[in-house]
PDB file of C-alpha atoms and ligand atoms in Angstrom:
ATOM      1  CA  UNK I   1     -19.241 -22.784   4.349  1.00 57.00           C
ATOM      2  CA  UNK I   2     -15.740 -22.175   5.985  1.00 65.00           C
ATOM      3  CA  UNK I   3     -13.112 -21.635   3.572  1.00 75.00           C
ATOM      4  CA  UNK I   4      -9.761 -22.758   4.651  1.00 88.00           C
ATOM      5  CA  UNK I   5      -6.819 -20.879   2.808  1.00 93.00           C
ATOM      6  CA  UNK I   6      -3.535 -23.174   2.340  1.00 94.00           C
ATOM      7  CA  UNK I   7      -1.116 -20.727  -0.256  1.00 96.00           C
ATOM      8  CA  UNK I   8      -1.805 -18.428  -3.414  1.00 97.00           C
ATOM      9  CA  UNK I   9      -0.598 -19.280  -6.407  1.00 97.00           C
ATOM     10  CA  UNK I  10       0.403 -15.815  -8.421  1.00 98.00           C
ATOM     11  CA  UNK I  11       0.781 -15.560 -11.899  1.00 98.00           C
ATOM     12  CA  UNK I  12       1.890 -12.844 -13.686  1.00 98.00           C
ATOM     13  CA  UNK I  13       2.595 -11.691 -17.288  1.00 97.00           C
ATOM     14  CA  UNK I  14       2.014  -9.762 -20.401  1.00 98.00           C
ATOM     15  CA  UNK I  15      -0.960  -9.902 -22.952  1.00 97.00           C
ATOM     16  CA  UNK I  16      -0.163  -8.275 -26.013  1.00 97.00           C
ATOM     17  CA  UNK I  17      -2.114  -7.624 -28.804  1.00 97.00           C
ATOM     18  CA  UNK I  18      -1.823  -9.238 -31.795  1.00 96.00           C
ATOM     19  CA  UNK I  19      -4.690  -7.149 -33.663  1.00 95.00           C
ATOM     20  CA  UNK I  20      -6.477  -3.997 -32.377  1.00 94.00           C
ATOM     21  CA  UNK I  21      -8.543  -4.929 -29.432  1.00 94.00           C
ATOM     22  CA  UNK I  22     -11.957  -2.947 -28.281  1.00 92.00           C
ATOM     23  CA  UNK I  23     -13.600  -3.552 -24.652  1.00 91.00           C
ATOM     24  CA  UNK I  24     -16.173  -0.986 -24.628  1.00 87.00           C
ATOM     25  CA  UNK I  25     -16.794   1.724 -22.031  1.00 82.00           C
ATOM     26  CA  UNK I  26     -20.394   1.956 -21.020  1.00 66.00           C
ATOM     27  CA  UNK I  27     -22.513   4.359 -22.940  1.00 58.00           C
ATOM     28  CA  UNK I  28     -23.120   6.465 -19.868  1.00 52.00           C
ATOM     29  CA  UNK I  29     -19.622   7.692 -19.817  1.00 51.00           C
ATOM     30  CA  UNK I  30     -19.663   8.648 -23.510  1.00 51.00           C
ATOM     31  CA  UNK I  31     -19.587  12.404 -24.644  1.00 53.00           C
ATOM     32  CA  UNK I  32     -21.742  13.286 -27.262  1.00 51.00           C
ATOM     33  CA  UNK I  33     -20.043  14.167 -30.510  1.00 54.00           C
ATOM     34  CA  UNK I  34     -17.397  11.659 -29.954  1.00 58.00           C
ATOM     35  CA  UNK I  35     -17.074   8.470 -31.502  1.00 63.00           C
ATOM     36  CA  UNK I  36     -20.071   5.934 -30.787  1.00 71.00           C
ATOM     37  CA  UNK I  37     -18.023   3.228 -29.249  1.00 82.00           C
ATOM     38  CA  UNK I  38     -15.156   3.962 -27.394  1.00 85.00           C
ATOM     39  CA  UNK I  39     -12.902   1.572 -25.543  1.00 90.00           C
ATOM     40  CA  UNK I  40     -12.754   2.041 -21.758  1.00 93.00           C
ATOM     41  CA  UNK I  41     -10.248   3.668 -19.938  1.00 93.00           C
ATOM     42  CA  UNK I  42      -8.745   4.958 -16.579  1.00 94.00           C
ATOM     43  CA  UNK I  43     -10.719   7.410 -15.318  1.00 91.00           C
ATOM     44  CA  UNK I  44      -7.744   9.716 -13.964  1.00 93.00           C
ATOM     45  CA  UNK I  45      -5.071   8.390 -16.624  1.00 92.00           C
ATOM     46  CA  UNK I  46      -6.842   7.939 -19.402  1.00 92.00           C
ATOM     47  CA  UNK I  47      -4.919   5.012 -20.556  1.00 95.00           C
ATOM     48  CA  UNK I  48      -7.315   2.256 -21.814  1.00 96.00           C
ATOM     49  CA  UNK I  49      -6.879  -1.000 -20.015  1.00 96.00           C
ATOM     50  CA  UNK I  50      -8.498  -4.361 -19.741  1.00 96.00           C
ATOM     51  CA  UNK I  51     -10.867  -4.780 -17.068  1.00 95.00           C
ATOM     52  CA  UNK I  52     -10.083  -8.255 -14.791  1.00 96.00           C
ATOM     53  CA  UNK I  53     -13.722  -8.825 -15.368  1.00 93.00           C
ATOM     54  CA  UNK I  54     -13.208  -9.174 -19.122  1.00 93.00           C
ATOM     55  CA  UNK I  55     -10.623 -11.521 -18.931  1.00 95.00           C
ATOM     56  CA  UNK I  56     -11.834 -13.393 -16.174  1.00 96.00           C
ATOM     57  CA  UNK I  57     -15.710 -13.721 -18.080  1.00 93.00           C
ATOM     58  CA  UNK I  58     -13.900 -14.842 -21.338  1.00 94.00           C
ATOM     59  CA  UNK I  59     -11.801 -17.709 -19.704  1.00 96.00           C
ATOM     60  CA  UNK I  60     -15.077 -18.354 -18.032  1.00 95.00           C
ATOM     61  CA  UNK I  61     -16.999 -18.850 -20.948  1.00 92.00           C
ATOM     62  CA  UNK I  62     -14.155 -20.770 -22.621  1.00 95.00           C
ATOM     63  CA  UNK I  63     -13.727 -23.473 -20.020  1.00 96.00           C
ATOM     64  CA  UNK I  64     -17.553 -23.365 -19.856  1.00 94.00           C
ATOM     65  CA  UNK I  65     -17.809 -24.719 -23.433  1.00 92.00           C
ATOM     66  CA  UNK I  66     -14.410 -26.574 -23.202  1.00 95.00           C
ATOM     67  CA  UNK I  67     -16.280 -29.147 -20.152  1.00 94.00           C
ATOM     68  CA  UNK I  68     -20.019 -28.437 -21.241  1.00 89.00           C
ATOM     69  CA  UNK I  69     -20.508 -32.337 -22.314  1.00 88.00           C
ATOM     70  CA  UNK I  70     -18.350 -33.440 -19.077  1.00 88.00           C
ATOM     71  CA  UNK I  71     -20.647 -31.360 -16.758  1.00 86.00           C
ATOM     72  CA  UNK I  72     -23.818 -31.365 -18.588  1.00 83.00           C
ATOM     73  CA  UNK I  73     -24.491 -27.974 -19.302  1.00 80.00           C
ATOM     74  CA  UNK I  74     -24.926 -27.860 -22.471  1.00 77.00           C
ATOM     75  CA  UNK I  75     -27.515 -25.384 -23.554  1.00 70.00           C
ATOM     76  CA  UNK I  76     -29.925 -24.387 -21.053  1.00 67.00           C
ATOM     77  CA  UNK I  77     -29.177 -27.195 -18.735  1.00 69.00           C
ATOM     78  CA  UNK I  78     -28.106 -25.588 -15.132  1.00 75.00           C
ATOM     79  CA  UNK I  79     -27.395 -22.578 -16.871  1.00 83.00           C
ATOM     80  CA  UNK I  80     -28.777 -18.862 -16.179  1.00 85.00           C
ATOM     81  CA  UNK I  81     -29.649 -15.756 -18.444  1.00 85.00           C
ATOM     82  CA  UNK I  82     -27.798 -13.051 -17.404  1.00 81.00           C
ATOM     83  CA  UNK I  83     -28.744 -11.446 -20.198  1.00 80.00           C
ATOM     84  CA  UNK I  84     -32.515 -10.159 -20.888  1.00 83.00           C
ATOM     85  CA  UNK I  85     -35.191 -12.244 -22.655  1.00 84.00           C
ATOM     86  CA  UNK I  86     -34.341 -10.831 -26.250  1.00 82.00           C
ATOM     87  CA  UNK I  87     -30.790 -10.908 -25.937  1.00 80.00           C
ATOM     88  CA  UNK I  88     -29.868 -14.151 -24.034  1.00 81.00           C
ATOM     89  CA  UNK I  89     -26.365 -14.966 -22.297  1.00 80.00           C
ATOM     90  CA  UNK I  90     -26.626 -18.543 -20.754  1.00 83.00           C
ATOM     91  CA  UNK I  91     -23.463 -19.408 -18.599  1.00 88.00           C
ATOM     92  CA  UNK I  92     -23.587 -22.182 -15.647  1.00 92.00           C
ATOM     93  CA  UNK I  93     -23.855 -20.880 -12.193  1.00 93.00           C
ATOM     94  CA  UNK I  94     -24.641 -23.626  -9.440  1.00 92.00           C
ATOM     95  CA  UNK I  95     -27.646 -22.424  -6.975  1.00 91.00           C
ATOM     96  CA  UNK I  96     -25.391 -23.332  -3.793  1.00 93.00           C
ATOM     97  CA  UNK I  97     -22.063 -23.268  -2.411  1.00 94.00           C
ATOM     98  CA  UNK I  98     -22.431 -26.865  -1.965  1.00 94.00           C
ATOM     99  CA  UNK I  99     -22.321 -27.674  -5.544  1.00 93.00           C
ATOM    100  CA  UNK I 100     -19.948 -25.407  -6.412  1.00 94.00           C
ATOM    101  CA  UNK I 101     -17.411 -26.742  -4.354  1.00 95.00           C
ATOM    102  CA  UNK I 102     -17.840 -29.944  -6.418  1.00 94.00           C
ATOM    103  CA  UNK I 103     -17.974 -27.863 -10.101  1.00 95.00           C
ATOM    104  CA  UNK I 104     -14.881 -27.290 -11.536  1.00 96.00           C
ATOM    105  CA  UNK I 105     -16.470 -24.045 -13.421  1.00 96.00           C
ATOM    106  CA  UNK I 106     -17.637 -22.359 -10.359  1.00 96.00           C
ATOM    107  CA  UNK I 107     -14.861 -23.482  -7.950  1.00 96.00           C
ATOM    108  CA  UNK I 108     -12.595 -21.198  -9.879  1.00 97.00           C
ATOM    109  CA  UNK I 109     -14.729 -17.896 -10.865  1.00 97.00           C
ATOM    110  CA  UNK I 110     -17.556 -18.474  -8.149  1.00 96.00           C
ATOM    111  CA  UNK I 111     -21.461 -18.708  -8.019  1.00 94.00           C
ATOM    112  CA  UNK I 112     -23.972 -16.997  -6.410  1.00 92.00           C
ATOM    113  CA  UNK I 113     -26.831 -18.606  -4.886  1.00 90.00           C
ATOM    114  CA  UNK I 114     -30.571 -19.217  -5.703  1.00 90.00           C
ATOM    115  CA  UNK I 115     -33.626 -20.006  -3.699  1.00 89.00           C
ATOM    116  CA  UNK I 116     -32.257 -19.700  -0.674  1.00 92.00           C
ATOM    117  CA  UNK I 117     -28.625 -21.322  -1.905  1.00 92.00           C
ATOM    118  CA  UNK I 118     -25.368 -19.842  -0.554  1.00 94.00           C
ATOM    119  CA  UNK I 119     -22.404 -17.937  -2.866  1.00 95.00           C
ATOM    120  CA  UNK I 120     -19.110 -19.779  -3.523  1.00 95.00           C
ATOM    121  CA  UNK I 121     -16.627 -16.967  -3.959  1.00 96.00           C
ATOM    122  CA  UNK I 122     -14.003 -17.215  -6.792  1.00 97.00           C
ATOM    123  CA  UNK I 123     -10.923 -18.673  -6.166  1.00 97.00           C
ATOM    124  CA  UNK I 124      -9.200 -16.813  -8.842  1.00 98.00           C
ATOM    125  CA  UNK I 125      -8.709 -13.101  -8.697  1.00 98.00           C
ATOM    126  CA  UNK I 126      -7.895 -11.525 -12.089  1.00 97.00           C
ATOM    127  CA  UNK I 127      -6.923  -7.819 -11.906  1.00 97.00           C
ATOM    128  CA  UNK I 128      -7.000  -5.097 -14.453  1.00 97.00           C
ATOM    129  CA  UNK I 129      -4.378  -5.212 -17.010  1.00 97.00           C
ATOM    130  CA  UNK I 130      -2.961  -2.140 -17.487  1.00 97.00           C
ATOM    131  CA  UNK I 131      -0.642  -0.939 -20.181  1.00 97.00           C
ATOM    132  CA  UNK I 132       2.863  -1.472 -19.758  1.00 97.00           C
ATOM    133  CA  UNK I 133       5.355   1.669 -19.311  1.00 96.00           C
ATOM    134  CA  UNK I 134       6.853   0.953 -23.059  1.00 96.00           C
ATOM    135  CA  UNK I 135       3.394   0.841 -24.499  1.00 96.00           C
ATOM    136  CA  UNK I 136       2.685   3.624 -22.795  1.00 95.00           C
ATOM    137  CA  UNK I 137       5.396   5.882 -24.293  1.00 93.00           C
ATOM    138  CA  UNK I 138       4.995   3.958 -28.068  1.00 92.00           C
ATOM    139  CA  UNK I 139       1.100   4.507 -27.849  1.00 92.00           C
ATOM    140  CA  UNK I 140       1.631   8.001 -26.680  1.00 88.00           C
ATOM    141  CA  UNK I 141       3.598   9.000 -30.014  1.00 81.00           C
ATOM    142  CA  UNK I 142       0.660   7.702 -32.596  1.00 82.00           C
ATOM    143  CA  UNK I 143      -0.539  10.837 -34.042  1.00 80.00           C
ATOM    144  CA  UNK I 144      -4.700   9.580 -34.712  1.00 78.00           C
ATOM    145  CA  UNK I 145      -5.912  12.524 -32.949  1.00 78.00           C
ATOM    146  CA  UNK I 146      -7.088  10.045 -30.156  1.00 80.00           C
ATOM    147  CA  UNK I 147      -4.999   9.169 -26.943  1.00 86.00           C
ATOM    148  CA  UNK I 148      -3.511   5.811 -26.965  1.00 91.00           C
ATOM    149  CA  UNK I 149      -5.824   4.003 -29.690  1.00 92.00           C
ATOM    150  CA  UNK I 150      -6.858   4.580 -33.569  1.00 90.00           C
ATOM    151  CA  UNK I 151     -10.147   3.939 -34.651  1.00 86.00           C
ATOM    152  CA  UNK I 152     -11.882   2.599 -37.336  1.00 84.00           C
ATOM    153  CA  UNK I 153     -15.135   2.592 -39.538  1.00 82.00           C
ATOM    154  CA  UNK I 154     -17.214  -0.897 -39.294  1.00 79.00           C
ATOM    155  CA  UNK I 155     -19.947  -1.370 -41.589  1.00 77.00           C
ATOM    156  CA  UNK I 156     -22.862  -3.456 -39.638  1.00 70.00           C
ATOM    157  CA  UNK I 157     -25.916  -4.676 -41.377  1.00 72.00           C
ATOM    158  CA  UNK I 158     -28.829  -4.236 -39.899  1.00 70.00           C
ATOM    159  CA  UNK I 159     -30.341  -8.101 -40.209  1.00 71.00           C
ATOM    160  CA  UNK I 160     -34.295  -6.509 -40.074  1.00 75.00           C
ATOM    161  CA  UNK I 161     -33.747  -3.683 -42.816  1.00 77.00           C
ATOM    162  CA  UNK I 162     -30.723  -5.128 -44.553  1.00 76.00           C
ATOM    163  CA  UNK I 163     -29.980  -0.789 -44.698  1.00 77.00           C
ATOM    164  CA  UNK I 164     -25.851  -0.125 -43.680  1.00 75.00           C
ATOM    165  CA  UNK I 165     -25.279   1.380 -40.165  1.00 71.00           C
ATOM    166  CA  UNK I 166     -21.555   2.413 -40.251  1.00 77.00           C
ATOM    167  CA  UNK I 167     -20.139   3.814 -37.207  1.00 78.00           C
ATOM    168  CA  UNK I 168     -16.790   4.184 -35.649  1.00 82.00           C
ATOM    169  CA  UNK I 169     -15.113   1.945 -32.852  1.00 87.00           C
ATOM    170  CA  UNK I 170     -12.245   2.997 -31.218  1.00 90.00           C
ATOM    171  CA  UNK I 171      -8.916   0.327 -30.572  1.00 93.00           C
ATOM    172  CA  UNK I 172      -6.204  -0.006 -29.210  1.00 95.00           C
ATOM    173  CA  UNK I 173      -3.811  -0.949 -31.883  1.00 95.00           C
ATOM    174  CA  UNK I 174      -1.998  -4.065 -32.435  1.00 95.00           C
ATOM    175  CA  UNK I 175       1.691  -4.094 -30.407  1.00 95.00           C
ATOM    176  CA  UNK I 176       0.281  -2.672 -27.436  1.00 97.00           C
ATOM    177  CA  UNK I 177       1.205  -4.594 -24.556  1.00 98.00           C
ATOM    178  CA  UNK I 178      -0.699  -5.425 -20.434  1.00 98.00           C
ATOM    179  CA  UNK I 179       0.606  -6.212 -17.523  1.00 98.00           C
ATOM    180  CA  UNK I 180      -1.780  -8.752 -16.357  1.00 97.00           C
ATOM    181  CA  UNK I 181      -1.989 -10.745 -12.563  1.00 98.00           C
ATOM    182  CA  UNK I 182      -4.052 -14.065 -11.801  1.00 98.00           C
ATOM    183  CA  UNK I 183      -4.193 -15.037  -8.138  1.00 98.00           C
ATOM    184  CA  UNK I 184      -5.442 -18.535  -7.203  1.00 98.00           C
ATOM    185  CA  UNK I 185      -6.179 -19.507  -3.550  1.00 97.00           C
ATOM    186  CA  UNK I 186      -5.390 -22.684  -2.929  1.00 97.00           C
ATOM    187  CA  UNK I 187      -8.154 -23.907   0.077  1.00 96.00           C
ATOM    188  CA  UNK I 188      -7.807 -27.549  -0.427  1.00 93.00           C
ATOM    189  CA  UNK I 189      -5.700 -30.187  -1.653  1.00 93.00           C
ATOM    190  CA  UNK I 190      -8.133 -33.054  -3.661  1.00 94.00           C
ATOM    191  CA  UNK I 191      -9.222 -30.266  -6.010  1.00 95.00           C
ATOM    192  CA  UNK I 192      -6.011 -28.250  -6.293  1.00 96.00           C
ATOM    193  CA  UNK I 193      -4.618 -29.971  -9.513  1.00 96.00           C
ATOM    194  CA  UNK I 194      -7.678 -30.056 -11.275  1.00 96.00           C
ATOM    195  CA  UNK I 195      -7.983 -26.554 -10.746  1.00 97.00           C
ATOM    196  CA  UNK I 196      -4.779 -26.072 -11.753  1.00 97.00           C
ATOM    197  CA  UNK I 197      -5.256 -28.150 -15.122  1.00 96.00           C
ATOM    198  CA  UNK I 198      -8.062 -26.022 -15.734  1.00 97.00           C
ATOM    199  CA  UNK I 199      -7.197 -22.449 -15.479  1.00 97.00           C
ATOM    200  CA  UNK I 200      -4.220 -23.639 -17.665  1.00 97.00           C
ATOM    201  CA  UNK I 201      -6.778 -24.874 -19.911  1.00 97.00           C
ATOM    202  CA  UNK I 202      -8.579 -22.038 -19.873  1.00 97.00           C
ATOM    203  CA  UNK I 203      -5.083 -19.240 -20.416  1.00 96.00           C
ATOM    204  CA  UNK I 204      -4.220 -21.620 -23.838  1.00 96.00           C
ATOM    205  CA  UNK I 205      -8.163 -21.253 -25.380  1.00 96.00           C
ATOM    206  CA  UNK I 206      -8.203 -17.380 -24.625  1.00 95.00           C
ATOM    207  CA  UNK I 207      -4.973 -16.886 -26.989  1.00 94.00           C
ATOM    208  CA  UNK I 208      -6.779 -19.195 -29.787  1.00 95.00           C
ATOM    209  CA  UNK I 209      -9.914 -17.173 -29.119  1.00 94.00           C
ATOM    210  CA  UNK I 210     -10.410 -13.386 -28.712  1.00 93.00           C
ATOM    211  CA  UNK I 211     -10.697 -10.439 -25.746  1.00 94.00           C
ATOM    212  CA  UNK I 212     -13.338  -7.671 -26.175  1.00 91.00           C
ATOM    213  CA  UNK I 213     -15.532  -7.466 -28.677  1.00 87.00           C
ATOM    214  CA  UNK I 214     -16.143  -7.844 -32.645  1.00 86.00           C
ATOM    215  CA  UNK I 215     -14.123 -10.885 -32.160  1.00 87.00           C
ATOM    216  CA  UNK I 216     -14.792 -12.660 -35.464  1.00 88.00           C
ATOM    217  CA  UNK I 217     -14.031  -9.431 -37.212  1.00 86.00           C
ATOM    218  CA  UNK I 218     -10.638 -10.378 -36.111  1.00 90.00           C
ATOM    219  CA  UNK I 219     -10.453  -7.766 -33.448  1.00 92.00           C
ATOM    220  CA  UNK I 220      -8.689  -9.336 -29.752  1.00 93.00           C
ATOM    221  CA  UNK I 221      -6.613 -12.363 -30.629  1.00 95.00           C
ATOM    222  CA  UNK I 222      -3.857 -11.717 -27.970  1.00 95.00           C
ATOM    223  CA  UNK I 223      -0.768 -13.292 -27.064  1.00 96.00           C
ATOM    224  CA  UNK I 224      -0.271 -14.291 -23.560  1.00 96.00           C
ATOM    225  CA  UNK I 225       3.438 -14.647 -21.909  1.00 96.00           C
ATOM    226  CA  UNK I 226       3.962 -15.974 -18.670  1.00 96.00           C
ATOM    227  CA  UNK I 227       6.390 -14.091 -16.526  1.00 96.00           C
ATOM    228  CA  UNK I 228       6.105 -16.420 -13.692  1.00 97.00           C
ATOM    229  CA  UNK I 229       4.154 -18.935 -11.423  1.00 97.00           C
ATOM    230  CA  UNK I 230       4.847 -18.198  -7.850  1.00 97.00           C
ATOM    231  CA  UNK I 231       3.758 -21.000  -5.368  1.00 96.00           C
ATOM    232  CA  UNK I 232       3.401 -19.094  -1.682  1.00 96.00           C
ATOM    233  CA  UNK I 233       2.007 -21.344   0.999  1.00 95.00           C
ATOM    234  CA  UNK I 234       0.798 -19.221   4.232  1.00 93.00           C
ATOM    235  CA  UNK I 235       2.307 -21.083   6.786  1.00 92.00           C
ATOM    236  CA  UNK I 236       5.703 -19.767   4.911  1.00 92.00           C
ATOM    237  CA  UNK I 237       4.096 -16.587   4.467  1.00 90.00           C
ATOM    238  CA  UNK I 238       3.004 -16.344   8.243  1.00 91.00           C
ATOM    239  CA  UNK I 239       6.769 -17.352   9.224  1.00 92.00           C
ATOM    240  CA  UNK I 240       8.342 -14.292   7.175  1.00 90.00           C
ATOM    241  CA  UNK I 241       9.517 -16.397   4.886  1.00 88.00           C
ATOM    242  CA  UNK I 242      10.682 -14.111   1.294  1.00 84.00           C
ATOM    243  CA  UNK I 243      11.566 -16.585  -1.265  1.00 93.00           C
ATOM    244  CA  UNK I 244       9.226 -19.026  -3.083  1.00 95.00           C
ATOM    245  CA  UNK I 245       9.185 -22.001  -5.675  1.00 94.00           C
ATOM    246  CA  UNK I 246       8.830 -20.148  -9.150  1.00 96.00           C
ATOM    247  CA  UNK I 247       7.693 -21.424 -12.446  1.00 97.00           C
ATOM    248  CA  UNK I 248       7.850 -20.345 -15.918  1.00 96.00           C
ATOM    249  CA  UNK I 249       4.779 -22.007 -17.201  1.00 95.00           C
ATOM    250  CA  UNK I 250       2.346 -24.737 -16.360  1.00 95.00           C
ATOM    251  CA  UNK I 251       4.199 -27.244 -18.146  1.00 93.00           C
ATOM    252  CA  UNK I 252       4.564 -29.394 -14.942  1.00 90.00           C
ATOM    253  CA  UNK I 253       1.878 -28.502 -12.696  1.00 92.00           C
ATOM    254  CA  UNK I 254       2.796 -31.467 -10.113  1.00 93.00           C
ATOM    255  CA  UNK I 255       5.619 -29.126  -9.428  1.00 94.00           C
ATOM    256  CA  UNK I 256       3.824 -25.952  -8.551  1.00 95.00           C
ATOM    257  CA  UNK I 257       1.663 -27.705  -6.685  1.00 95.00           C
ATOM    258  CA  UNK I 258       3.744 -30.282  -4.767  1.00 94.00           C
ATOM    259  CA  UNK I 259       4.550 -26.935  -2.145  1.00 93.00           C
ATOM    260  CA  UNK I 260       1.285 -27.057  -1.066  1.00 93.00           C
ATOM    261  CA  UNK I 261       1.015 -30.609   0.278  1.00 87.00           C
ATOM    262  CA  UNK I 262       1.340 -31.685   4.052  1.00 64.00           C
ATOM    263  CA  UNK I 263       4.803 -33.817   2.852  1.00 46.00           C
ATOM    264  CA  UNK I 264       6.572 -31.536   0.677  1.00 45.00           C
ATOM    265  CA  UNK I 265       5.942 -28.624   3.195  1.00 45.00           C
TER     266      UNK I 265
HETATM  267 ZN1  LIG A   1     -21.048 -24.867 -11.149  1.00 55.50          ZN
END
């Protein structure tokens, strides 16, 4: 499928943390002796930060659920395991670029193919959040004898045995504050404000939900501040053009859009 690129739409902004928020470095990278879940980091830095991925799974997952009866996907219905066969993740993934050009779910964060079905990649790009310069300095002044975070004992249950299995997860502590970035291509016009609608849909459940894990524990709600919408369309881009339509929020999407169509060009 050709994909025809019209304009970007850039968003940009802060996440802060309202409680302490873990996203989990892979085991591999874990020293022995340390604590048993750590939160991941920079590898050069050290600063943790918030993997795009993360946030971009979550609001996947959210709008998922949010448009499961509208779509029909509830349950197993045109969904996937990405997960293994004792621990099961279902999330919808249409099997060809075809459909997904039609699915408001994989239009935004993309499919990959099956049986023979081609990929639809992601109109939105989400980028790491990392820490901002203040945080930074404020984080850098805790005295928990860990860089940037605090950590903190969590009892867990064992369902089989019912027998405790405390352990230590590392966070980073409420008031710390991301820089985060959301880039939408806009490639057509019929689906633009839908899209649109959607990923503001999906921004507004991620503050009433949670980042990272242990997320009914209360860890991850964050707050998320909109710096600004930027509305670039590449013809203006291709003529040099420096200054674009700017937003503060999606509170009047037919605005941020209107840029992008053949008239208000
Ligand atoms: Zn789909």
């Amino acid at each position: 499928m050709d994909k025809n690129l019209i304009g970007k739409i850039k968003i940009t902004g802060k996440i802060i943390c309202k409680t302490g928020l873990h996203i989990g470095a892979s085991k591999e990278n874990v020293e022995i002796g340390t604590i048993d879940s750590p939160v991941v980091r920079d590898p050069i830095t050290r600063e943790p930060y918030i993997p795009g991925s993360s946030i971009k799974g979550k609001m996947r997952s959210l709008l998922e659920k949010a448009l499961a009866i509208q779509l029909g996907i509830l349950g197993s219905n045109n969904r996937r395991n990405i997960g293994t066969k004792n621990n099961p993740v279902y999330i919808h993934v249409c099997d060809d670029a075809e459909k997904a050009i039609k699915c408001p779910i994989c239009r935004l964060f993309g499919s990959t193919g099956k049986d023979g079905g081609k990929n639809f990649p992601a109109r939105l790009i989400v980028r790491d959040a990392n820490l901002t310069k203040e945080s930074i300095e404020k984080l850098n002044n805790i005295d928990t004898g860990l860089q940037y975070t605090e950590w903190k004992f969590e009892n867990a249950i064992d369902r089989v045995t019912s027998s405790a299995n405390p352990r230590q997860l590392e966070r980073v502590p409420r008031g710390a504050e991301f820089e985060f970035e959301i880039i939408y291509n806009v490639e057509d016009e019929e689906t633009l404000q839908e899209d649109i609608d959607n990923l503001s849909l999906a921004i507004e459940l991620l503050k009433l939900d949670a980042l990272g894990g242990h997320g009914s524990r209360g860890y991850g709600k964050v707050e998320i501040n909109f710096e600004e919408i930027v509305s670039i369309p590449i013809n203006d881009l291709k003529t040099g053009k420096a200054e674009f339509p700017k937003f503060t929020d999606f509170s009047n999407t037919a605005d941020i859009i209107k840029v992008f169509s053949q008239s208000g060009a």
